[in-house]
Amino acid sequence: MADEPSDLVQGTLDMLILKTLALEPMHGYGVSVRIEQMSDGIFRVNAGSLFVALERLQRAGMIKGEWKTTENSRRAKYYALTERGRKRLDSETREWSRQVAAIARILEAS
Amino acid sequence: MEQTGGGDCQNSGGVVTTAMSLLHNLASGLRSLFRKEQENRELEEELNGFLEMAAQEKIDQGMSREDALRAVRLERGSIGVSKEIVHEARWESFLETCWQDVRFGVRMLRKSPGFTTVVVLTIALGIGANTAIFSLMNAVMLQSIPVRDPQELVVLRWSAQGRPQSIGHSSHGDCKSTDWGASFSSSCSFSYPMVKEIRGQSHVFSGLAAFAGPAQLDLSGNGQASMVNGELVSGDFFQTMGVGAVEGRTLDLTDEKPGAEAVAVLSYAYSQTAFGGTSLGKTIKLNGVPFTIVGVADPRFTRLTPGKSQDLWVSISQVTALRIPWGGGNLSKNDRWWLTVVGRIAPGISLAQAQTATSLAFRDEVVHESLLKATDDPQVTLLPAQKGLTGLRSETEEPLFLLMGAVAILLLISCANVAGLLLSRAEARRKEIAMRLALGAGRMRVARQLLTESLLLSFAGAAVGVLLSFWGATTLASIVVANEGSRTYLDAKPDFMVLLFAIGVALVTGILFGLVPALIGTRANLAPVLKENATGVTNAIARGRRRIGPGGVLVVVQVALSVIVLVSAGLVERSLTNLRNVHAGFDTSNLLQFGIDPARTGTYKEEDVQNFYGELQRRLTYLPGVLNASYSSDPFLAGGLWTSDMKIEGRADKSTVEVQMMAVGADFLTTMKIPLVSGRPLTSGDITSTHDVAVVNRAFVSKFMDNRDPRGFHFGGEDSKDKQYEIVGVVGDTKYDSLRKEPEPTAFIPLKKSGAHFVVRTASNPTALIPAVRRALGDLDNNVPMFDVLTQNERIEKQLFTERLIAYLASLFGLVALILACIGLYGLLSYEVARRTKEIGVRAALGAQKKDLLRLVVGQGLALVAIGIGFGLVGALGVTRFLKSLLYGVEPTDTFTLLVVCALLLLVGGVACLIPARHATRVAPMVALRYE
């Protein structure tokens, strides 16, 4: 089962994208690959949900896109974190850790 | 998940961020609407790149290009699907589908122009009627006062737990009047010294204006003499209102000083109509006193109190020069309460503080002058002027609410009607809808499409309705204005509020009539619909026999609502007939009336006036076509009433009683044809004589004199020094101010003052004599204006205005409701007959006679009508009690009216059933069966 890609927890994709982009600007495919790699293949993002999220973040001013050429000399839109996106990532990360810790405490209570 | 703490700061920041991202989102959404092509191209390129890159990885690992692409499509989704997903996530795609729905809806509606026209007209009727009445309500109740910052204005109203002692009180219809009792009194009228006292509280009010009026002023010096509406205002009136002059200047506090130059400010409208806009600097005579026109007010200042417009404004200090009796004709009297006061509270002062300060000033003044006791708790309330200045509102509020109710019912009927039409249309479109559902459209999606169509219809109807209402509202307003007097100001043109109302009603209407058909129409039961043709006759019969379907319910609703409107109309109509047939106690036909007041011109002294009246009376009597002429202090049935508290000699109870008084000239009783019961009438000798005599009516004798012969007895004021009248005759009872009131004890005394209403009894049509009467007055003195020139019957019609208006409109609405309900019934039955063609064919083939088939259809229709009437009668019983104040001589549950309405509906309903029923009898069995 562990090898099968699983669905993302509702509402976490935005955070993961922001985190990915916090390292360096990246195009859509790069984002999905990195999420997959960093999660050891547990999360797989399909194109539809990825681009919905990218567009949503772009419209909210969290990220901005720019057309560039890839190392394979292919044209791709690179997304970069904005200042606002960075702030959001920080607050979401904090909130997420708080919640995870709380859930863990509940689940571990016996 | 809720945060458990420490997030307050972040939260408020979060709100800002959310708002910001919302704006961002909106902006980019709008941008992408306009650059849709480019956005889509970019998205496609991105997706393409995404899949290519994913495939490249697989190719690098040794897969063939084709296999790699297929694998990627399976793993990550195809370009098409992904594009769709992204599209649907955008909010603007919602707008796009809406727009699609609208275009599709327009196409569908254009396909059936007949249906569309009927529906749009039906809705236009309902929404138009509602918008028209709302426009009037808006004009009377909602429009804000056209002055600077109207929401800041307050009007002062005093109240006390007792009534003020020996004051002269007058009001001019600005505020709602209350009946005073021994333990409560309240009004908006103040004395001038009180206004000065309150004005002294300068820290509380940044502006305080007092006014009274309109006074009917005799204007000469600008062509023929005429009566104008002049308002007496304090010097700071215009400053307080924040109203400037378009020409010249407005008034200021120096104009209020005693002995100030006599100046007038004209309203823009009056300056335009009477002077062609060139009034500035001219001198006019008001009540014989020369006034200089120093300014014309801002054209936007059309009114202060709803419905009251003024031709000109003069300072209150001119009250003495103009010989106006208000305030005792003198500003210094603190026992004359006649000024309405409006103010602006100073910045930084709360309403409560201002109220306390004003109350204190008022209490000090009235207690000090012993007009009220401190224990009466005299106090002043500050009301928002928008609410406190009622004017025309107080008398039109009730009829307007009634009419609003009537048009709301009308709108419900048109909704039910349209819902019925949509329902049968939905039935007709069942295959189309079932097909769409079968092809995978969601039920909500299809319902939304249907709802869009209803909203399209309702907005088209609203657009036509607003046009209709424009015409309706201005017509109604002009009728009201014509009745209230030409100077009434009523702006019933649709404004922003009215449009907002129409849009709101259209929205609600569209959902109201569209929702049920949309839900029923999309009820997913596809199989039987799609194979409709296989439905057997037995099935059809079974369906025909079902209980009343939704269409039937709608017809029942329409009939029931029509019954309510028709019963109301019938009751008011009957009251109107009753009122018109009431015997007033005098002959109301062929009677011309007009008012004159020669003393206002300044050239007549009180004693000359009697000679003037006598001479005019003589000249009028000699006119060809005139039988008699006389005059009285008050006209009959005009709403005005003069009462006096009198002590009556020979009455066991020594306390004073209220007597209605009317001062009259010689031959008045003969002219009015009031029968003399005993004694003698008043003669011209009584008018000049110093001996005070009176003629009383029967009610006086029966109520106060125990039916004894009253001749020789005296009555008069409580103080023995007051005038005491000797009763010399008894006449029949008459109505005085109102047709609705039973005759009260009345005394007629000789008229010895200026200000009278002439009555001219003519042999034929009295209006034909108006020019001759005018000439007779002009020959005598061209400077005395005639006013209120009306026949007695016109006066009565004027008094019955509300009843007439409601009766007329309710009948009109009732008729429309009846027609709509019948169309609804007709539509339903026609549809049923068409749907049951096969069944009817089988019945005919099996030997059913024409009359059986007729009975089948008509029976079904009349059953619906009967059920509707039943509900309607119950509803009517609940509703008609709101009409009570309008009714006269008829109970809200009047059996006759109810029966007539029932019969009418059954009759008209029957006719509506006949046409579809005849269609049913014409069904040829062979054709119907072959149809299968």
PDB file of N, CA, C and O in Angstrom, chain B residues 216-228 284-289 323 595-604 612 616 774-787:
ATOM      1  N   GLN B 216     -53.155  81.232   3.053  1.00  0.00           N
ATOM      2  CA  GLN B 216     -53.713  81.625   1.768  1.00  0.00           C
ATOM      3  C   GLN B 216     -53.625  83.144   1.699  1.00  0.00           C
ATOM      4  O   GLN B 216     -54.276  83.843   2.470  1.00  0.00           O
ATOM      5  N   LEU B 217     -52.773  83.643   0.817  1.00  0.00           N
ATOM      6  CA  LEU B 217     -52.581  85.082   0.737  1.00  0.00           C
ATOM      7  C   LEU B 217     -53.166  85.594  -0.576  1.00  0.00           C
ATOM      8  O   LEU B 217     -53.057  84.946  -1.613  1.00  0.00           O
ATOM      9  N   ASP B 218     -53.751  86.784  -0.483  1.00  0.00           N
ATOM     10  CA  ASP B 218     -54.335  87.414  -1.656  1.00  0.00           C
ATOM     11  C   ASP B 218     -53.230  88.210  -2.341  1.00  0.00           C
ATOM     12  O   ASP B 218     -52.769  89.214  -1.815  1.00  0.00           O
ATOM     13  N   LEU B 219     -52.777  87.708  -3.494  1.00  0.00           N
ATOM     14  CA  LEU B 219     -51.674  88.379  -4.186  1.00  0.00           C
ATOM     15  C   LEU B 219     -52.225  89.251  -5.307  1.00  0.00           C
ATOM     16  O   LEU B 219     -52.969  88.783  -6.164  1.00  0.00           O
ATOM     17  N   SER B 220     -51.883  90.549  -5.302  1.00  0.00           N
ATOM     18  CA  SER B 220     -52.246  91.419  -6.413  1.00  0.00           C
ATOM     19  C   SER B 220     -51.008  92.192  -6.839  1.00  0.00           C
ATOM     20  O   SER B 220     -49.983  92.178  -6.153  1.00  0.00           O
ATOM     21  N   GLY B 221     -51.109  92.883  -7.963  1.00  0.00           N
ATOM     22  CA  GLY B 221     -49.962  93.624  -8.474  1.00  0.00           C
ATOM     23  C   GLY B 221     -49.208  92.840  -9.526  1.00  0.00           C
ATOM     24  O   GLY B 221     -48.176  93.266 -10.018  1.00  0.00           O
ATOM     25  N   ASN B 222     -49.723  91.652  -9.869  1.00  0.00           N
ATOM     26  CA  ASN B 222     -49.133  90.864 -10.941  1.00  0.00           C
ATOM     27  C   ASN B 222     -50.285  90.284 -11.744  1.00  0.00           C
ATOM     28  O   ASN B 222     -50.628  89.125 -11.632  1.00  0.00           O
ATOM     29  N   GLY B 223     -50.945  91.190 -12.541  1.00  0.00           N
ATOM     30  CA  GLY B 223     -52.111  90.760 -13.283  1.00  0.00           C
ATOM     31  C   GLY B 223     -53.300  90.585 -12.346  1.00  0.00           C
ATOM     32  O   GLY B 223     -53.394  91.240 -11.306  1.00  0.00           O
ATOM     33  N   GLN B 224     -54.176  89.628 -12.702  1.00  0.00           N
ATOM     34  CA  GLN B 224     -55.381  89.420 -11.906  1.00  0.00           C
ATOM     35  C   GLN B 224     -55.033  88.911 -10.513  1.00  0.00           C
ATOM     36  O   GLN B 224     -54.085  88.142 -10.351  1.00  0.00           O
ATOM     37  N   ALA B 225     -55.815  89.368  -9.532  1.00  0.00           N
ATOM     38  CA  ALA B 225     -55.568  88.937  -8.153  1.00  0.00           C
ATOM     39  C   ALA B 225     -55.709  87.428  -8.056  1.00  0.00           C
ATOM     40  O   ALA B 225     -56.549  86.830  -8.716  1.00  0.00           O
ATOM     41  N   SER B 226     -54.879  86.796  -7.242  1.00  0.00           N
ATOM     42  CA  SER B 226     -54.984  85.352  -7.080  1.00  0.00           C
ATOM     43  C   SER B 226     -54.621  84.991  -5.645  1.00  0.00           C
ATOM     44  O   SER B 226     -54.082  85.804  -4.910  1.00  0.00           O
ATOM     45  N   MET B 227     -54.928  83.753  -5.282  1.00  0.00           N
ATOM     46  CA  MET B 227     -54.555  83.290  -3.946  1.00  0.00           C
ATOM     47  C   MET B 227     -53.251  82.505  -4.078  1.00  0.00           C
ATOM     48  O   MET B 227     -53.114  81.668  -4.961  1.00  0.00           O
ATOM     49  N   VAL B 228     -52.318  82.792  -3.191  1.00  0.00           N
ATOM     50  CA  VAL B 228     -51.072  82.025  -3.225  1.00  0.00           C
ATOM     51  C   VAL B 228     -50.832  81.384  -1.870  1.00  0.00           C
ATOM     52  O   VAL B 228     -51.394  81.814  -0.859  1.00  0.00           O
ATOM     53  N   ILE B 284     -44.976  93.209  -5.042  1.00  0.00           N
ATOM     54  CA  ILE B 284     -46.304  92.610  -5.127  1.00  0.00           C
ATOM     55  C   ILE B 284     -47.067  93.004  -3.886  1.00  0.00           C
ATOM     56  O   ILE B 284     -46.464  93.425  -2.886  1.00  0.00           O
ATOM     57  N   LYS B 285     -48.395  92.878  -3.953  1.00  0.00           N
ATOM     58  CA  LYS B 285     -49.186  93.150  -2.751  1.00  0.00           C
ATOM     59  C   LYS B 285     -49.706  91.832  -2.216  1.00  0.00           C
ATOM     60  O   LYS B 285     -50.324  91.046  -2.936  1.00  0.00           O
ATOM     61  N   LEU B 286     -49.412  91.573  -0.950  1.00  0.00           N
ATOM     62  CA  LEU B 286     -49.949  90.393  -0.288  1.00  0.00           C
ATOM     63  C   LEU B 286     -50.944  90.883   0.748  1.00  0.00           C
ATOM     64  O   LEU B 286     -50.584  91.684   1.616  1.00  0.00           O
ATOM     65  N   ASN B 287     -52.197  90.433   0.621  1.00  0.00           N
ATOM     66  CA  ASN B 287     -53.269  90.928   1.486  1.00  0.00           C
ATOM     67  C   ASN B 287     -53.244  92.457   1.551  1.00  0.00           C
ATOM     68  O   ASN B 287     -53.454  93.059   2.598  1.00  0.00           O
ATOM     69  N   GLY B 288     -52.936  93.082   0.420  1.00  0.00           N
ATOM     70  CA  GLY B 288     -52.971  94.533   0.353  1.00  0.00           C
ATOM     71  C   GLY B 288     -51.693  95.216   0.803  1.00  0.00           C
ATOM     72  O   GLY B 288     -51.574  96.440   0.706  1.00  0.00           O
ATOM     73  N   VAL B 289     -50.726  94.466   1.322  1.00  0.00           N
ATOM     74  CA  VAL B 289     -49.481  95.063   1.818  1.00  0.00           C
ATOM     75  C   VAL B 289     -48.390  94.873   0.767  1.00  0.00           C
ATOM     76  O   VAL B 289     -48.206  93.759   0.274  1.00  0.00           O
ATOM     77  N   ARG B 323     -52.385  90.604   8.559  1.00  0.00           N
ATOM     78  CA  ARG B 323     -53.665  90.361   9.243  1.00  0.00           C
ATOM     79  C   ARG B 323     -54.030  88.870   9.252  1.00  0.00           C
ATOM     80  O   ARG B 323     -55.168  88.495   8.998  1.00  0.00           O
ATOM     81  N   GLY B 595     -65.294  80.797  -2.056  1.00  0.00           N
ATOM     82  CA  GLY B 595     -64.904  81.550  -0.871  1.00  0.00           C
ATOM     83  C   GLY B 595     -64.396  82.929  -1.258  1.00  0.00           C
ATOM     84  O   GLY B 595     -63.779  83.098  -2.303  1.00  0.00           O
ATOM     85  N   ILE B 596     -64.686  83.932  -0.447  1.00  0.00           N
ATOM     86  CA  ILE B 596     -64.064  85.249  -0.622  1.00  0.00           C
ATOM     87  C   ILE B 596     -63.769  85.820   0.754  1.00  0.00           C
ATOM     88  O   ILE B 596     -64.416  85.465   1.744  1.00  0.00           O
ATOM     89  N   ASP B 597     -62.788  86.703   0.807  1.00  0.00           N
ATOM     90  CA  ASP B 597     -62.449  87.327   2.077  1.00  0.00           C
ATOM     91  C   ASP B 597     -62.015  88.767   1.814  1.00  0.00           C
ATOM     92  O   ASP B 597     -60.830  89.060   1.720  1.00  0.00           O
ATOM     93  N   PRO B 598     -62.994  89.659   1.660  1.00  0.00           N
ATOM     94  CA  PRO B 598     -62.658  91.024   1.244  1.00  0.00           C
ATOM     95  C   PRO B 598     -61.741  91.752   2.230  1.00  0.00           C
ATOM     96  O   PRO B 598     -60.949  92.595   1.809  1.00  0.00           O
ATOM     97  N   ALA B 599     -61.813  91.421   3.516  1.00  0.00           N
ATOM     98  CA  ALA B 599     -61.001  92.159   4.491  1.00  0.00           C
ATOM     99  C   ALA B 599     -59.515  91.945   4.243  1.00  0.00           C
ATOM    100  O   ALA B 599     -58.699  92.779   4.608  1.00  0.00           O
ATOM    101  N   ARG B 600     -59.155  90.825   3.571  1.00  0.00           N
ATOM    102  CA  ARG B 600     -57.744  90.549   3.306  1.00  0.00           C
ATOM    103  C   ARG B 600     -57.117  91.605   2.406  1.00  0.00           C
ATOM    104  O   ARG B 600     -55.913  91.787   2.417  1.00  0.00           O
ATOM    105  N   THR B 601     -57.918  92.236   1.537  1.00  0.00           N
ATOM    106  CA  THR B 601     -57.333  93.207   0.612  1.00  0.00           C
ATOM    107  C   THR B 601     -56.919  94.474   1.340  1.00  0.00           C
ATOM    108  O   THR B 601     -56.181  95.291   0.804  1.00  0.00           O
ATOM    109  N   GLY B 602     -57.393  94.655   2.554  1.00  0.00           N
ATOM    110  CA  GLY B 602     -56.989  95.812   3.343  1.00  0.00           C
ATOM    111  C   GLY B 602     -57.852  97.038   3.113  1.00  0.00           C
ATOM    112  O   GLY B 602     -57.717  98.043   3.812  1.00  0.00           O
ATOM    113  N   THR B 603     -58.769  96.973   2.119  1.00  0.00           N
ATOM    114  CA  THR B 603     -59.570  98.164   1.843  1.00  0.00           C
ATOM    115  C   THR B 603     -60.924  98.128   2.556  1.00  0.00           C
ATOM    116  O   THR B 603     -61.659  99.106   2.526  1.00  0.00           O
ATOM    117  N   TYR B 604     -61.248  96.991   3.176  1.00  0.00           N
ATOM    118  CA  TYR B 604     -62.554  96.905   3.849  1.00  0.00           C
ATOM    119  C   TYR B 604     -62.366  96.790   5.346  1.00  0.00           C
ATOM    120  O   TYR B 604     -61.507  96.058   5.826  1.00  0.00           O
ATOM    121  N   PHE B 612     -70.740  94.587   1.829  1.00  0.00           N
ATOM    122  CA  PHE B 612     -70.182  93.955   0.640  1.00  0.00           C
ATOM    123  C   PHE B 612     -70.879  92.613   0.383  1.00  0.00           C
ATOM    124  O   PHE B 612     -71.333  92.335  -0.728  1.00  0.00           O
ATOM    125  N   LEU B 616     -73.206  91.677  -2.785  1.00  0.00           N
ATOM    126  CA  LEU B 616     -72.861  90.559  -3.669  1.00  0.00           C
ATOM    127  C   LEU B 616     -74.013  89.554  -3.715  1.00  0.00           C
ATOM    128  O   LEU B 616     -74.378  89.055  -4.782  1.00  0.00           O
ATOM    129  N   ARG B 774     -68.268  85.143 -11.522  1.00  0.00           N
ATOM    130  CA  ARG B 774     -66.986  85.864 -11.493  1.00  0.00           C
ATOM    131  C   ARG B 774     -67.161  87.312 -11.926  1.00  0.00           C
ATOM    132  O   ARG B 774     -66.599  88.228 -11.322  1.00  0.00           O
ATOM    133  N   ARG B 775     -67.952  87.493 -13.008  1.00  0.00           N
ATOM    134  CA  ARG B 775     -68.165  88.861 -13.494  1.00  0.00           C
ATOM    135  C   ARG B 775     -68.863  89.696 -12.436  1.00  0.00           C
ATOM    136  O   ARG B 775     -68.498  90.850 -12.203  1.00  0.00           O
ATOM    137  N   ALA B 776     -69.854  89.084 -11.780  1.00  0.00           N
ATOM    138  CA  ALA B 776     -70.602  89.825 -10.762  1.00  0.00           C
ATOM    139  C   ALA B 776     -69.671  90.290  -9.648  1.00  0.00           C
ATOM    140  O   ALA B 776     -69.741  91.443  -9.193  1.00  0.00           O
ATOM    141  N   LEU B 777     -68.752  89.410  -9.241  1.00  0.00           N
ATOM    142  CA  LEU B 777     -67.804  89.784  -8.179  1.00  0.00           C
ATOM    143  C   LEU B 777     -66.833  90.842  -8.702  1.00  0.00           C
ATOM    144  O   LEU B 777     -66.546  91.833  -8.014  1.00  0.00           O
ATOM    145  N   GLY B 778     -66.353  90.658  -9.959  1.00  0.00           N
ATOM    146  CA  GLY B 778     -65.400  91.604 -10.542  1.00  0.00           C
ATOM    147  C   GLY B 778     -66.002  92.989 -10.664  1.00  0.00           C
ATOM    148  O   GLY B 778     -65.324  94.003 -10.425  1.00  0.00           O
ATOM    149  N   ASP B 779     -67.289  93.047 -11.019  1.00  0.00           N
ATOM    150  CA  ASP B 779     -67.963  94.346 -11.128  1.00  0.00           C
ATOM    151  C   ASP B 779     -67.986  95.048  -9.788  1.00  0.00           C
ATOM    152  O   ASP B 779     -67.876  96.269  -9.700  1.00  0.00           O
ATOM    153  N   LEU B 780     -68.132  94.239  -8.740  1.00  0.00           N
ATOM    154  CA  LEU B 780     -68.236  94.828  -7.407  1.00  0.00           C
ATOM    155  C   LEU B 780     -66.852  95.284  -6.930  1.00  0.00           C
ATOM    156  O   LEU B 780     -66.702  96.418  -6.461  1.00  0.00           O
ATOM    157  N   ASP B 781     -65.849  94.417  -7.041  1.00  0.00           N
ATOM    158  CA  ASP B 781     -64.476  94.789  -6.676  1.00  0.00           C
ATOM    159  C   ASP B 781     -63.530  93.777  -7.311  1.00  0.00           C
ATOM    160  O   ASP B 781     -63.555  92.588  -6.958  1.00  0.00           O
ATOM    161  N   ASN B 782     -62.679  94.258  -8.218  1.00  0.00           N
ATOM    162  CA  ASN B 782     -61.809  93.353  -8.973  1.00  0.00           C
ATOM    163  C   ASN B 782     -60.639  92.848  -8.138  1.00  0.00           C
ATOM    164  O   ASN B 782     -59.917  91.956  -8.540  1.00  0.00           O
ATOM    165  N   ASN B 783     -60.427  93.440  -6.959  1.00  0.00           N
ATOM    166  CA  ASN B 783     -59.262  93.061  -6.158  1.00  0.00           C
ATOM    167  C   ASN B 783     -59.550  91.952  -5.165  1.00  0.00           C
ATOM    168  O   ASN B 783     -58.666  91.521  -4.442  1.00  0.00           O
ATOM    169  N   VAL B 784     -60.818  91.525  -5.098  1.00  0.00           N
ATOM    170  CA  VAL B 784     -61.157  90.453  -4.155  1.00  0.00           C
ATOM    171  C   VAL B 784     -61.128  89.137  -4.915  1.00  0.00           C
ATOM    172  O   VAL B 784     -61.910  88.932  -5.832  1.00  0.00           O
ATOM    173  N   PRO B 785     -60.179  88.247  -4.568  1.00  0.00           N
ATOM    174  CA  PRO B 785     -60.116  86.991  -5.315  1.00  0.00           C
ATOM    175  C   PRO B 785     -61.145  85.976  -4.835  1.00  0.00           C
ATOM    176  O   PRO B 785     -61.526  85.957  -3.661  1.00  0.00           O
ATOM    177  N   MET B 786     -61.593  85.148  -5.778  1.00  0.00           N
ATOM    178  CA  MET B 786     -62.473  84.019  -5.442  1.00  0.00           C
ATOM    179  C   MET B 786     -61.574  82.822  -5.207  1.00  0.00           C
ATOM    180  O   MET B 786     -60.597  82.642  -5.920  1.00  0.00           O
ATOM    181  N   PHE B 787     -61.876  81.986  -4.237  1.00  0.00           N
ATOM    182  CA  PHE B 787     -61.120  80.740  -4.112  1.00  0.00           C
ATOM    183  C   PHE B 787     -62.055  79.585  -3.812  1.00  0.00           C
ATOM    184  O   PHE B 787     -63.231  79.795  -3.497  1.00  0.00           O
TER     185      PHE B 787
END
